[in-house]
Structure formats: structure tokens, C-alpha cells
CSV table of C-alpha atoms (C1' of nucleotides) in Angstrom, one decimal:
chain,number,residue,atom,x,y,z
A,107,MET,CA,121.7,193.1,164.6
A,108,ALA,CA,123.3,192.7,168.1
A,109,GLY,CA,126.1,194.8,167.7
A,110,ILE,CA,128.6,192.9,169.4
A,111,ARG,CA,131.2,194.8,167.9
A,112,GLU,CA,129.8,198.1,169.3
A,113,ALA,CA,129.7,196.6,172.5
A,114,LYS,CA,132.9,195.3,172.8
A,115,LYS,CA,134.3,198.6,171.4
A,116,GLN,CA,133.0,200.4,174.4
A,117,GLU,CA,134.0,197.7,176.8
A,118,THR,CA,137.5,197.7,175.7
A,119,ARG,CA,137.9,201.8,175.4
A,120,GLU,CA,136.1,201.6,179.2
A,121,ALA,CA,139.0,198.9,180.0
A,122,ILE,CA,141.5,201.2,178.6
A,123,SER,CA,140.6,204.2,180.4
A,124,ALA,CA,139.8,202.9,183.7
A,125,ALA,CA,143.1,201.1,183.8
A,126,ALA,CA,145.3,204.2,182.8
A,127,MET,CA,143.5,206.2,185.3
A,128,LYS,CA,144.2,203.6,187.9
A,129,LEU,CA,148.1,203.7,187.2
A,130,PHE,CA,148.1,207.1,187.0
A,131,SER,CA,146.9,207.8,190.4
A,132,GLU,CA,149.1,204.9,191.8
A,133,LYS,CA,152.3,205.6,189.9
A,134,GLY,CA,152.1,208.9,188.5
A,135,TYR,CA,152.0,209.7,184.7
A,136,GLU,CA,155.6,209.1,183.8
A,137,GLN,CA,155.9,206.2,185.9
A,138,THR,CA,153.3,204.1,184.1
A,139,SER,CA,154.4,202.7,180.8
A,140,MET,CA,151.8,201.9,177.9
A,141,GLU,CA,152.7,198.4,178.4
A,142,ASP,CA,151.4,198.5,181.9
A,143,ILE,CA,148.2,200.1,181.0
A,144,ALA,CA,147.7,197.2,178.1
A,145,ARG,CA,148.7,194.8,180.7
A,146,GLU,CA,146.1,196.3,183.1
A,147,ALA,CA,143.2,196.4,180.9
A,148,GLU,CA,144.0,193.1,179.4
A,149,VAL,CA,144.6,194.2,175.9
A,150,GLY,CA,147.5,194.4,173.4
A,151,LYS,CA,149.6,197.5,173.6
A,152,ALA,CA,149.0,198.5,170.0
A,153,THR,CA,145.2,198.0,170.4
A,154,ILE,CA,145.4,201.2,172.7
A,155,TYR,CA,146.4,203.4,169.9
A,156,GLY,CA,143.1,202.3,168.0
A,157,TYR,CA,141.5,204.4,170.7
A,158,PHE,CA,143.5,206.9,171.6
A,159,LYS,CA,146.7,208.7,169.4
A,160,ASN,CA,149.0,208.7,172.2
A,161,LYS,CA,149.6,208.7,175.7
A,162,GLN,CA,148.9,212.2,176.5
A,163,GLU,CA,145.5,211.8,175.1
A,164,ILE,CA,144.4,209.0,177.2
A,165,PHE,CA,145.6,211.5,179.9
A,166,ILE,CA,143.7,214.7,178.7
A,167,ALA,CA,140.8,212.9,178.4
A,168,PHE,CA,140.3,212.0,181.8
A,169,CYS,CA,141.4,215.7,182.6
A,170,ASP,CA,138.6,216.9,180.6
A,171,GLU,CA,135.8,214.2,182.4
A,172,GLU,CA,137.1,215.5,185.4
A,173,LEU,CA,137.0,219.1,184.8
A,174,ASP,CA,133.6,218.8,183.4
A,175,ARG,CA,132.3,216.9,186.5
A,176,SER,CA,133.9,220.0,188.6
A,177,LEU,CA,132.1,222.3,186.2
A,178,GLU,CA,128.8,220.7,186.4
A,179,LYS,CA,128.4,221.8,190.0
A,180,LEU,CA,128.6,225.5,188.8
A,181,GLN,CA,126.0,226.5,185.7
A,182,LEU,CA,123.1,226.7,187.9
A,183,ASP,CA,123.4,229.1,190.5
A,184,LYS,CA,125.5,231.1,188.4
A,185,MET,CA,123.2,234.0,187.6
A,186,ASP,CA,122.7,235.0,191.2
A,187,ASN,CA,122.8,238.6,192.2
A,188,LYS,CA,126.3,238.3,193.4
A,189,PRO,CA,129.2,240.5,192.4
A,190,ILE,CA,130.7,239.6,189.6
A,191,ILE,CA,134.1,239.0,191.4
A,192,GLU,CA,132.7,236.6,193.5
A,193,ILE,CA,131.1,234.7,190.6
A,194,LEU,CA,134.3,234.7,188.6
A,195,VAL,CA,136.5,233.7,191.8
A,196,GLY,CA,134.1,230.8,192.5
A,197,TYR,CA,134.4,229.8,188.8
A,198,PHE,CA,137.9,229.6,188.6
A,199,ALA,CA,138.1,228.1,191.9
A,200,LEU,CA,136.3,224.9,191.0
A,201,ASP,CA,138.5,224.4,187.9
A,202,PHE,CA,141.6,225.1,190.2
A,203,LEU,CA,140.3,222.5,192.8
A,204,PHE,CA,141.3,219.6,190.3
A,205,PHE,CA,144.4,221.1,189.6
A,206,GLU,CA,145.2,221.3,193.5
A,207,ASN,CA,143.8,217.8,194.1
A,208,ASN,CA,146.4,216.5,191.2
A,209,ARG,CA,149.2,218.4,191.4
A,210,GLU,CA,151.3,216.3,189.1
A,211,PHE,CA,148.8,216.0,186.6
A,212,ALA,CA,148.2,219.8,186.4
A,213,SER,CA,151.4,220.9,184.5
A,214,TYR,CA,150.9,218.0,182.0
A,215,PHE,CA,147.5,219.3,181.4
A,216,LEU,CA,148.2,222.9,181.6
A,217,ARG,CA,151.0,222.8,179.2
A,218,GLU,CA,148.9,221.1,176.4
A,219,MET,CA,146.4,223.7,177.0
A,220,ALA,CA,147.9,226.8,177.2
A,221,PHE,CA,150.8,226.3,174.5
A,222,PRO,CA,149.4,223.2,172.4
A,223,HIS,CA,152.0,222.0,169.8
A,224,GLU,CA,149.0,222.1,167.2
A,225,MET,CA,145.6,222.8,167.7
A,226,ASN,CA,143.2,219.9,167.6
A,227,GLU,CA,139.6,219.8,168.0
A,228,THR,CA,140.1,218.9,171.9
A,229,THR,CA,141.9,221.9,172.4
A,230,ARG,CA,139.3,224.0,170.4
A,231,GLU,CA,136.3,222.5,172.5
A,232,HIS,CA,137.8,223.3,175.6
A,233,ASP,CA,138.8,227.2,174.7
A,234,GLN,CA,135.2,227.3,173.2
A,235,ARG,CA,133.6,225.9,176.9
A,236,TYR,CA,135.7,228.3,178.7
A,237,LEU,CA,135.0,231.5,176.8
A,238,GLU,CA,131.5,230.7,176.4
A,239,ILE,CA,131.0,230.8,180.3
A,240,LEU,CA,133.0,233.6,180.9
A,241,ASP,CA,131.5,235.5,178.0
A,242,SER,CA,127.8,234.9,179.7
A,243,ILE,CA,129.5,235.8,183.1
A,244,ILE,CA,130.8,239.1,181.9
A,245,ARG,CA,127.8,240.1,179.9
A,246,HIS,CA,125.7,239.5,182.7
A,247,ALA,CA,127.9,242.0,184.6
A,248,GLN,CA,127.3,244.4,181.9
A,249,ASP,CA,123.6,244.2,182.3
A,250,THR,CA,123.9,244.9,186.1
A,251,GLY,CA,126.2,247.6,185.4
A,252,GLU,CA,129.0,246.3,187.1
A,253,ILE,CA,131.2,246.1,183.8
A,254,ASP,CA,131.4,249.0,181.4
A,255,PRO,CA,128.6,247.8,178.6
A,256,GLN,CA,131.3,249.6,175.9
A,257,LEU,CA,133.8,247.4,176.4
A,258,ASP,CA,134.6,244.1,174.1
A,259,VAL,CA,133.2,241.0,175.8
A,260,PHE,CA,136.0,238.8,174.3
A,261,MET,CA,138.9,241.0,175.6
A,262,THR,CA,137.5,241.5,179.0
A,263,SER,CA,137.2,237.6,179.4
A,264,ILE,CA,140.6,237.1,178.1
A,265,HIS,CA,141.6,239.6,180.6
A,266,PHE,CA,140.3,237.7,183.6
A,267,PHE,CA,141.4,234.5,182.1
A,268,SER,CA,144.8,235.8,182.1
A,269,LEU,CA,144.8,236.8,185.8
A,270,TYR,CA,143.8,233.1,186.8
A,271,LEU,CA,146.3,232.0,184.6
A,272,GLY,CA,148.6,234.2,186.0
A,273,VAL,CA,148.1,232.9,189.3
A,274,LEU,CA,148.1,229.2,188.2
A,275,VAL,CA,151.8,230.4,187.1
A,276,GLY,CA,152.3,231.6,190.7
A,277,TRP,CA,151.1,228.2,192.2
A,278,PHE,CA,153.7,226.4,190.3
A,279,ARG,CA,156.4,228.7,191.7
A,280,GLY,CA,155.3,228.2,195.3
A,281,PHE,CA,153.9,231.8,195.3
A,282,VAL,CA,150.4,230.2,196.2
A,283,ASN,CA,149.8,227.5,198.4
A,284,SER,CA,146.6,226.8,199.3
A,285,PRO,CA,142.9,227.4,198.0
A,286,GLU,CA,142.8,230.2,200.6
A,287,GLU,CA,145.7,232.0,199.1
A,288,PHE,CA,144.6,231.2,195.9
A,289,GLU,CA,141.5,233.4,196.1
A,290,GLN,CA,143.0,235.9,198.0
A,291,LYS,CA,145.8,236.6,195.2
A,292,LEU,CA,143.1,236.3,192.3
A,293,THR,CA,140.6,238.6,194.2
A,294,ALA,CA,143.4,241.3,194.7
A,295,LEU,CA,144.1,240.9,190.9
A,296,PHE,CA,140.5,241.2,189.6
A,297,LEU,CA,140.1,244.2,191.8
A,298,GLN,CA,142.7,245.7,190.5
A,299,ALA,CA,141.1,244.7,186.7
A,300,LEU,CA,137.7,246.0,188.1
A,301,ASP,CA,139.1,249.5,189.5
A,302,GLY,CA,142.2,250.3,187.2
A,303,VAL,CA,145.7,251.0,188.7
A,304,ARG,CA,145.6,254.6,188.3
A,305,PRO,CA,145.7,256.7,191.0
B,208,MET,CA,199.2,225.5,184.8
B,209,ALA,CA,198.4,225.5,181.0
B,210,GLY,CA,194.4,224.7,181.9
B,211,ILE,CA,194.1,222.2,179.1
B,212,ARG,CA,191.3,220.7,180.7
B,213,GLU,CA,189.5,224.0,181.4
B,214,ALA,CA,190.1,224.9,177.7
B,215,LYS,CA,188.7,221.6,175.8
B,216,LYS,CA,185.7,221.6,178.3
B,217,GLN,CA,184.8,225.1,177.3
B,218,GLU,CA,185.4,224.1,173.6
B,219,THR,CA,183.6,220.6,174.1
B,220,ARG,CA,180.8,222.4,175.5
B,221,GLU,CA,180.7,225.3,172.8
B,222,ALA,CA,181.0,222.6,169.8
B,223,ILE,CA,178.0,220.8,171.5
B,224,SER,CA,175.7,224.3,171.7
B,225,ALA,CA,176.8,225.0,168.3
B,226,ALA,CA,175.9,221.8,166.7
B,227,ALA,CA,172.6,221.5,168.6
B,228,MET,CA,171.7,224.7,167.5
B,229,LYS,CA,172.5,224.5,164.0
B,230,LEU,CA,170.5,221.1,163.7
B,231,PHE,CA,167.6,222.5,165.8
B,232,SER,CA,167.1,225.5,163.5
B,233,GLU,CA,167.6,223.3,160.1
B,234,LYS,CA,165.6,220.1,161.0
B,235,GLY,CA,163.7,221.5,164.4
B,236,TYR,CA,163.6,220.0,167.9
B,237,GLU,CA,162.1,216.8,167.4
B,238,GLN,CA,163.6,215.7,164.3
B,239,THR,CA,167.2,216.5,165.9
B,240,SER,CA,168.3,213.5,167.9
B,241,MET,CA,171.0,213.3,170.4
B,242,GLU,CA,172.9,211.4,168.1
B,243,ASP,CA,172.7,213.5,165.4
B,244,ILE,CA,174.1,216.3,168.1
B,245,ALA,CA,176.6,214.4,168.8
B,246,ARG,CA,177.7,213.5,165.5
B,247,GLU,CA,177.8,217.0,164.3
B,248,ALA,CA,180.0,217.9,167.4
B,249,GLU,CA,182.4,215.2,167.1
B,250,VAL,CA,181.8,213.6,170.4
B,251,GLY,CA,180.2,210.8,172.3
B,252,LYS,CA,176.5,210.9,172.7
B,253,ALA,CA,177.2,210.3,176.2
B,254,THR,CA,180.0,212.9,176.6
B,255,ILE,CA,176.8,215.7,175.9
B,256,TYR,CA,175.4,214.6,179.1
B,257,GLY,CA,178.3,215.7,180.9
B,258,TYR,CA,177.3,219.3,179.8
B,259,PHE,CA,173.5,219.4,179.6
B,260,LYS,CA,171.1,217.3,181.8
B,261,ASN,CA,169.0,216.6,178.7
B,262,LYS,CA,167.6,217.4,175.3
B,263,GLN,CA,165.6,220.2,176.7
B,264,GLU,CA,168.1,222.1,178.7
B,265,ILE,CA,170.4,222.2,175.4
B,266,PHE,CA,167.6,224.1,174.0
B,267,ILE,CA,166.5,226.0,177.0
B,268,ALA,CA,170.0,227.3,177.0
B,269,PHE,CA,169.9,228.3,173.6
B,270,CYS,CA,166.7,230.4,174.2
B,271,ASP,CA,167.9,231.9,177.1
B,272,GLU,CA,170.9,233.2,175.3
B,273,GLU,CA,168.6,234.5,172.6
B,274,LEU,CA,166.3,236.6,174.9
B,275,ASP,CA,169.1,237.8,176.9
B,276,ARG,CA,170.4,239.2,173.6
B,277,SER,CA,167.3,240.5,172.8
B,278,LEU,CA,166.7,242.2,176.1
B,279,GLU,CA,169.7,243.7,176.6
B,280,LYS,CA,168.8,246.0,173.7
B,281,LEU,CA,166.2,247.6,176.2
B,282,GLN,CA,167.5,248.3,179.5
B,283,LEU,CA,168.9,251.9,178.4
B,284,ASP,CA,166.3,253.9,177.1
B,285,LYS,CA,164.0,252.3,179.6
B,286,MET,CA,163.4,255.5,181.9
B,287,ASP,CA,162.2,257.5,179.2
B,288,ASN,CA,159.4,259.6,179.8
B,289,LYS,CA,157.3,257.7,177.8
B,290,PRO,CA,153.8,256.7,179.0
B,291,ILE,CA,154.0,253.3,181.0
B,292,ILE,CA,151.9,251.7,178.6
B,293,GLU,CA,154.4,252.0,176.0
B,294,ILE,CA,157.5,251.2,178.2
B,295,LEU,CA,155.4,248.1,179.1
B,296,VAL,CA,154.4,247.0,175.5
B,297,GLY,CA,157.9,247.8,174.2
B,298,TYR,CA,159.4,245.5,176.7
B,299,PHE,CA,157.1,242.5,176.2
B,300,ALA,CA,157.2,243.4,172.4
B,301,LEU,CA,161.3,242.8,172.2
B,302,ASP,CA,160.6,239.3,174.1
B,303,PHE,CA,157.4,238.2,171.8
B,304,LEU,CA,160.0,238.8,168.6
B,305,PHE,CA,162.1,236.1,169.7
B,306,PHE,CA,158.9,233.7,169.9
B,307,GLU,CA,157.5,235.4,166.6
B,308,ASN,CA,160.9,234.3,164.6
B,309,ASN,CA,160.9,231.0,166.2
B,310,ARG,CA,157.6,229.6,166.4
B,311,GLU,CA,158.1,226.0,166.8
B,312,PHE,CA,160.6,226.5,169.7
B,313,ALA,CA,158.4,228.9,171.7
B,314,SER,CA,156.0,226.2,172.8
B,315,TYR,CA,158.7,224.4,174.3
B,316,PHE,CA,160.4,227.3,175.9
B,317,LEU,CA,157.1,228.5,177.1
B,318,ARG,CA,155.5,225.2,178.7
B,319,GLU,CA,159.0,224.8,180.3
B,320,MET,CA,159.1,228.4,181.8
B,321,ALA,CA,155.4,228.5,182.7
B,322,PHE,CA,154.5,225.4,184.1
B,323,PRO,CA,158.0,223.8,185.1
B,324,HIS,CA,157.9,220.0,186.2
B,325,GLU,CA,160.1,220.9,188.7
B,326,MET,CA,161.6,224.5,189.8
B,327,ASN,CA,165.3,224.7,189.1
B,328,GLU,CA,167.9,227.3,189.1
B,329,THR,CA,167.2,227.9,185.8
B,330,THR,CA,163.8,228.8,186.0
B,331,ARG,CA,164.1,230.5,189.2
B,332,GLU,CA,166.5,232.9,187.6
B,333,HIS,CA,164.5,233.6,184.7
B,334,ASP,CA,161.6,234.1,187.0
B,335,GLN,CA,163.8,236.7,188.8
B,336,ARG,CA,165.0,238.7,185.9
B,337,TYR,CA,162.0,239.1,184.3
B,338,LEU,CA,160.1,240.4,187.8
B,339,GLU,CA,163.4,242.8,188.4
B,340,ILE,CA,162.5,244.5,185.3
B,341,LEU,CA,158.8,245.2,185.7
B,342,ASP,CA,159.1,245.9,189.3
B,343,SER,CA,161.5,248.5,188.3
B,344,ILE,CA,159.1,249.9,185.6
B,345,ILE,CA,155.8,249.8,187.7
B,346,ARG,CA,157.8,251.8,190.3
B,347,HIS,CA,158.9,254.1,187.6
B,348,ALA,CA,155.5,254.6,186.8
B,349,GLN,CA,154.3,255.1,190.6
B,350,ASP,CA,157.2,257.9,190.7
B,351,THR,CA,155.9,259.3,187.8
B,352,GLY,CA,152.2,259.3,188.9
B,353,GLU,CA,150.7,257.2,186.3
B,354,ILE,CA,150.3,254.0,188.7
B,355,ASP,CA,148.8,254.4,192.2
B,356,PRO,CA,151.6,254.3,194.6
B,357,GLN,CA,149.7,252.4,197.2
B,358,LEU,CA,149.2,249.3,195.0
B,359,ASP,CA,151.7,246.5,195.7
B,360,VAL,CA,154.3,246.5,193.1
B,361,PHE,CA,154.5,242.8,193.4
B,362,MET,CA,150.7,242.3,192.5
B,363,THR,CA,150.7,244.7,189.8
B,364,SER,CA,153.7,243.4,187.9
B,365,ILE,CA,152.0,240.0,188.0
B,366,HIS,CA,148.9,241.5,186.8
B,367,PHE,CA,150.8,243.1,183.6
B,368,PHE,CA,152.7,239.8,183.0
B,369,SER,CA,149.5,238.1,183.2
B,370,LEU,CA,147.9,239.5,180.5
B,371,TYR,CA,151.1,239.1,178.4
B,372,LEU,CA,151.0,235.6,179.3
B,373,GLY,CA,147.3,235.8,178.1
B,374,VAL,CA,148.2,237.4,174.6
B,375,LEU,CA,150.9,234.4,174.3
B,376,VAL,CA,148.3,231.9,174.7
B,377,GLY,CA,146.2,233.7,172.3
B,378,TRP,CA,148.9,234.0,169.5
B,379,PHE,CA,149.2,229.9,169.9
B,380,ARG,CA,145.9,230.0,169.0
B,381,GLY,CA,145.7,231.8,166.1
B,382,PHE,CA,143.8,234.9,167.5
B,383,VAL,CA,147.0,236.8,167.5
B,384,ASN,CA,148.7,236.5,163.9
B,385,SER,CA,151.0,239.3,163.8
B,386,PRO,CA,153.5,241.5,165.6
B,387,GLU,CA,151.3,244.3,165.2
B,388,GLU,CA,148.3,242.6,166.2
B,389,PHE,CA,150.1,241.6,169.0
B,390,GLU,CA,151.1,245.0,170.1
B,391,GLN,CA,147.3,246.1,169.2
B,392,LYS,CA,146.1,243.3,171.5
B,393,LEU,CA,148.4,243.7,174.4
B,394,THR,CA,147.7,247.5,174.8
B,395,ALA,CA,144.0,247.3,174.6
B,396,LEU,CA,144.7,244.7,177.3
B,397,PHE,CA,146.7,247.1,179.1
B,398,LEU,CA,144.6,249.9,179.0
B,399,GLN,CA,141.9,248.2,180.7
B,400,ALA,CA,144.3,247.3,183.5
B,401,LEU,CA,144.8,251.1,183.6
B,402,ASP,CA,141.7,252.3,183.4
B,403,GLY,CA,139.7,249.2,184.9
B,404,VAL,CA,136.8,248.0,183.4
B,405,ARG,CA,133.8,249.2,185.7
B,406,PRO,CA,131.8,251.9,183.9
C,88,DT,C1',209.6,212.2,185.8
C,89,DT,C1',206.0,209.4,187.3
C,90,DA,C1',202.5,207.2,189.8
C,91,DG,C1',197.8,207.1,190.4
C,92,DA,C1',193.8,210.5,191.0
C,93,DA,C1',190.3,213.2,188.9
C,94,DA,C1',188.0,214.6,185.3
C,95,DA,C1',186.4,213.9,181.1
C,96,DC,C1',185.2,211.0,177.3
C,97,DC,C1',182.5,207.3,174.8
C,98,DG,C1',180.0,202.8,172.6
C,99,DA,C1',176.9,199.4,174.2
C,100,DC,C1',173.0,199.0,176.3
C,101,DC,C1',168.0,199.6,178.5
C,102,DG,C1',163.3,200.9,178.7
C,103,DC,C1',160.0,203.6,176.5
C,104,DG,C1',156.4,205.4,173.3
C,105,DG,C1',154.8,204.3,169.1
C,106,DT,C1',154.4,201.4,164.3
C,107,DC,C1',153.9,197.6,161.1
C,108,DG,C1',152.3,193.7,159.2
C,109,DG,C1',149.5,190.0,159.9
C,110,DT,C1',145.5,187.4,162.7
C,111,DT,C1',141.3,187.2,164.5
C,112,DT,C1',136.5,188.5,165.1
C,113,DT,C1',132.3,190.4,163.9
C,114,DC,C1',129.4,192.1,160.1
C,115,DT,C1',127.2,191.8,155.5
C,116,DA,C1',124.8,190.2,151.0
C,117,DT,C1',124.1,186.4,148.9
D,8,DA,C1',125.1,178.7,155.8
D,9,DT,C1',128.8,181.0,154.1
D,10,DA,C1',132.5,184.3,151.7
D,11,DG,C1',134.9,187.3,152.1
D,12,DA,C1',134.8,192.5,153.5
D,13,DA,C1',136.0,195.3,157.2
D,14,DA,C1',137.1,196.5,161.9
D,15,DA,C1',139.4,194.9,166.1
D,16,DC,C1',143.6,193.4,167.7
D,17,DC,C1',148.5,192.3,168.6
D,18,DG,C1',153.6,191.1,169.5
D,19,DA,C1',157.7,191.9,167.2
D,20,DC,C1',160.1,195.7,166.1
D,21,DC,C1',162.1,200.5,165.4
D,22,DG,C1',164.3,204.8,167.0
D,23,DC,C1',165.0,207.7,170.6
D,24,DG,C1',166.4,209.8,175.1
D,25,DG,C1',169.2,208.6,178.7
D,26,DT,C1',172.4,205.4,181.8
D,27,DC,C1',176.5,202.4,182.8
D,28,DG,C1',180.6,200.5,183.1
D,29,DG,C1',185.0,201.0,181.7
D,30,DT,C1',188.8,203.7,178.8
D,31,DT,C1',191.6,207.4,177.9
D,32,DT,C1',193.3,211.9,179.1
D,33,DT,C1',195.1,215.5,182.2
D,34,DC,C1',196.2,217.1,186.6
D,35,DT,C1',199.0,216.7,191.1
D,36,DA,C1',202.5,216.2,194.1
D,37,DA,C1',206.2,213.5,195.5
DNA sequence: TTAGAAAACCGACCGCGGTCGGTTTTCTAT
DNA sequence: ATAGAAAACCGACCGCGGTCGGTTTTCTAA
């Protein structure tokens, strides 16, 4: 049982993926046609659809990988005894880095992730991954006494995540123009969230 | 100077708009083709592009109108001496109502508004309108002493707006399933924002 | 009233994403 | 070794959004 089939399958998938990324990076998402990808991958156009549901999914898969790679850097030094605000900002800054480096892609990716036409497994996994990490950060801060232990962890996660989302929206608007400004704005909002906005 | 031209122009625009809305409502956005719209409006397909830049814009125009109509209800009784949280929730609830009633449309609209591929005039106007109202609400709350007058008004507006956005995202996820739940979740987050999340 | 400019209009066409039906390659069981 | 089932593969094709070039309608000014 050599598994020629499995091997070729993997190879083809890899070829398609690689071709897509090469072309997306070179010419942008819109300017790359499925036929372009097929040609570059030396594969029939219809073959691609045996591996990916549609054009967008090829691209989402790429973003996912990149983000995973980005976020691997975190994890370990997370539970430092840094103040929560630094942990949170560091976390989101890492996420943001990818968007900053791939401006054109960011809007496609965020659109699909924030307002999916339908909830599929990929999106749900994404949610899960985000929320787990936020969850653990919030719990940790509750342990160290930085955040009220009475508060619902989920709602608090959502709170900080929403602020991140808001800054991203601002970034698209041009209200935020550099990683520094991003961190600064995010920090300001997080401080508001921590201390409240009452007098 | 009868202005036959102007009159016909207006008429045609109206016909296209009406046809589009009728069909969008009946068959959904994706299922309505430009040719369908042209036929319904008794107009050549290419004519549509003299009035709207593309399919999406026809639809955005419709959403804008609807939202305007929705928000007109507000304005007047805004400066009541209700607590700020009620004013804010009331404001966003009105906005949300449209999305709730037009679930399929909401994702298209929000995608374009939150993460536009390019900033055009329409989007900027939209931003403006939102921010002006929020701005005035926040200022009012600063006057009544509900919100710290030291705080930057813009950043505080963004804060509340972000939380609204977060709940909308949750709605798409199925974490929020009714107007009641929407108001409840939004209120919870706003309370966190007002009081802070520290112990 | 009329020439000709400008605006509005339109059907034929293009390129793209995605599918269909059929062919080739690999696996499996005898 | 081989039949035939299953999986992988593919070019031709479809429907759609959007554009092009040319035609018709309206306006303007002499």
C-alpha cells in the first residue's frame, strides 16, 4: 500500500495553495483568476474545486495559516505578571500585524470573519480560538485581582474584543495609520474599559 | 424649459430603485440579477449603470434610506433626562431593528460599512452621521455629569460604537437571537463601560 | 425651425467564478 | 493479473456583473 493517491492529493493541494498565494501576493486577490491559479499550479480549473469550496476559501485558508503562525509567538510568555492591559494589547497587536502587512487581504478576511454569510466550521473554529485565549487572559487577570472576579468572563472578553474590532474599523477609515498609533488607541480604549467612563 | 430630461431622469432612477427593492425583497440579493432588475424597471441593462456604480450600490442606497427613516424617529426625544445608557441603547436598538428585519441584507451592508474596500463619499457620510449623533449624546451625558467631562468625546463614542459592533457580530454568530436579548447584552456591556471592569 | 452637441439609453459582448459530464488514474478483491 | 469501483481530474460550458460602441432623445442657440 504505497498510498500514491494520498501523496498526490497532498501534492496537488499544496501546489494549488502555493500557486494561489504566489499570485495573490503578486497581483492581488481580485486580479487573480481561478484560471491563473490553475495554470500556475499545472492543474485543471475544475480540479481546484475538489480541494477548495471557492476562491474565497483558498484565501481564508492562507490567512488562517498566517495568523496561526503569528499567534504561535504568543502563548508562552503570556502568563507573565505584566499588567493585563499589556498582555491584551500585545495579543491584538500580533493579530493586527498580519493585517498591517497585508492591507488588501485584511478587508476580505475581516468581512468574512466578522459578518459571515453563513456560519461554517472554519469560522466557528476561528471564534473558538480567539475566545479561548481571551478567556484565559481575563481569568488570569481576575486571579491577580486586576479584573472584578464577579464579572462574566465571556462578556468581558467580548468587551475587549469589540474594542479591538472598533480600532480595526478605524484603521480602515484612516483614523489609525501605524502600529504605534494602533497600540496607542487600543490602550486608551482599554483603559476606559478598565476604569469606566463615569466621573 | 420644461425639463423633460430632468423629469425622465428622476423617473428612471426611481423605477430602477423600486424594481431592485421589489426583487431584492422577493428573491434576495444574490438571486436577483441585473437583467432581472432591468426587465422589471423596463430599462436596458446598461442604463442602470448610468445611475448606480454597481449592484451593491443600489442596495446600499436602499439600506441608507431605510436607516434614515428609522433614525428619524429618534432625534427629537433624545435629550430627555433619561440616563445615558437608555439613550444609547435606544439609539442602537433602532439601528438594529433594520438589520433584524432584513437579516440577509444586514451582512452585505455591514461588511461594506465596517470594512470598505475603499472609502467613498457614501461611507464617509455614514460615518459622519453616526459620529455626530453619538458625539452629541456623549456631550450631553458629560453635561449631566454621567460621563467624565475630561474624557475625549471621540474616543468615548468609539468605545460605545465598538460595543454595538461587537453585539452585531454576536448576532451573526447566533449568540444574540432577539431584540430583547440584543438590548440586554448591549446594556450589560455599556454598564461595564460606564463602571469599568476593575474590582 | 433646425443643426448639431450633449445626455440618456441600450443590446451585444467580455471575463470571471463556478458546475457538469465524461475521462483517466489508482485502489481493491478475487 | 485483472475487472470494475472509486477517486481524482479536466475542458467545455453557464450565468452573472459589468463595459463598449453606437443609437435615440432632449437641449441649446442661431
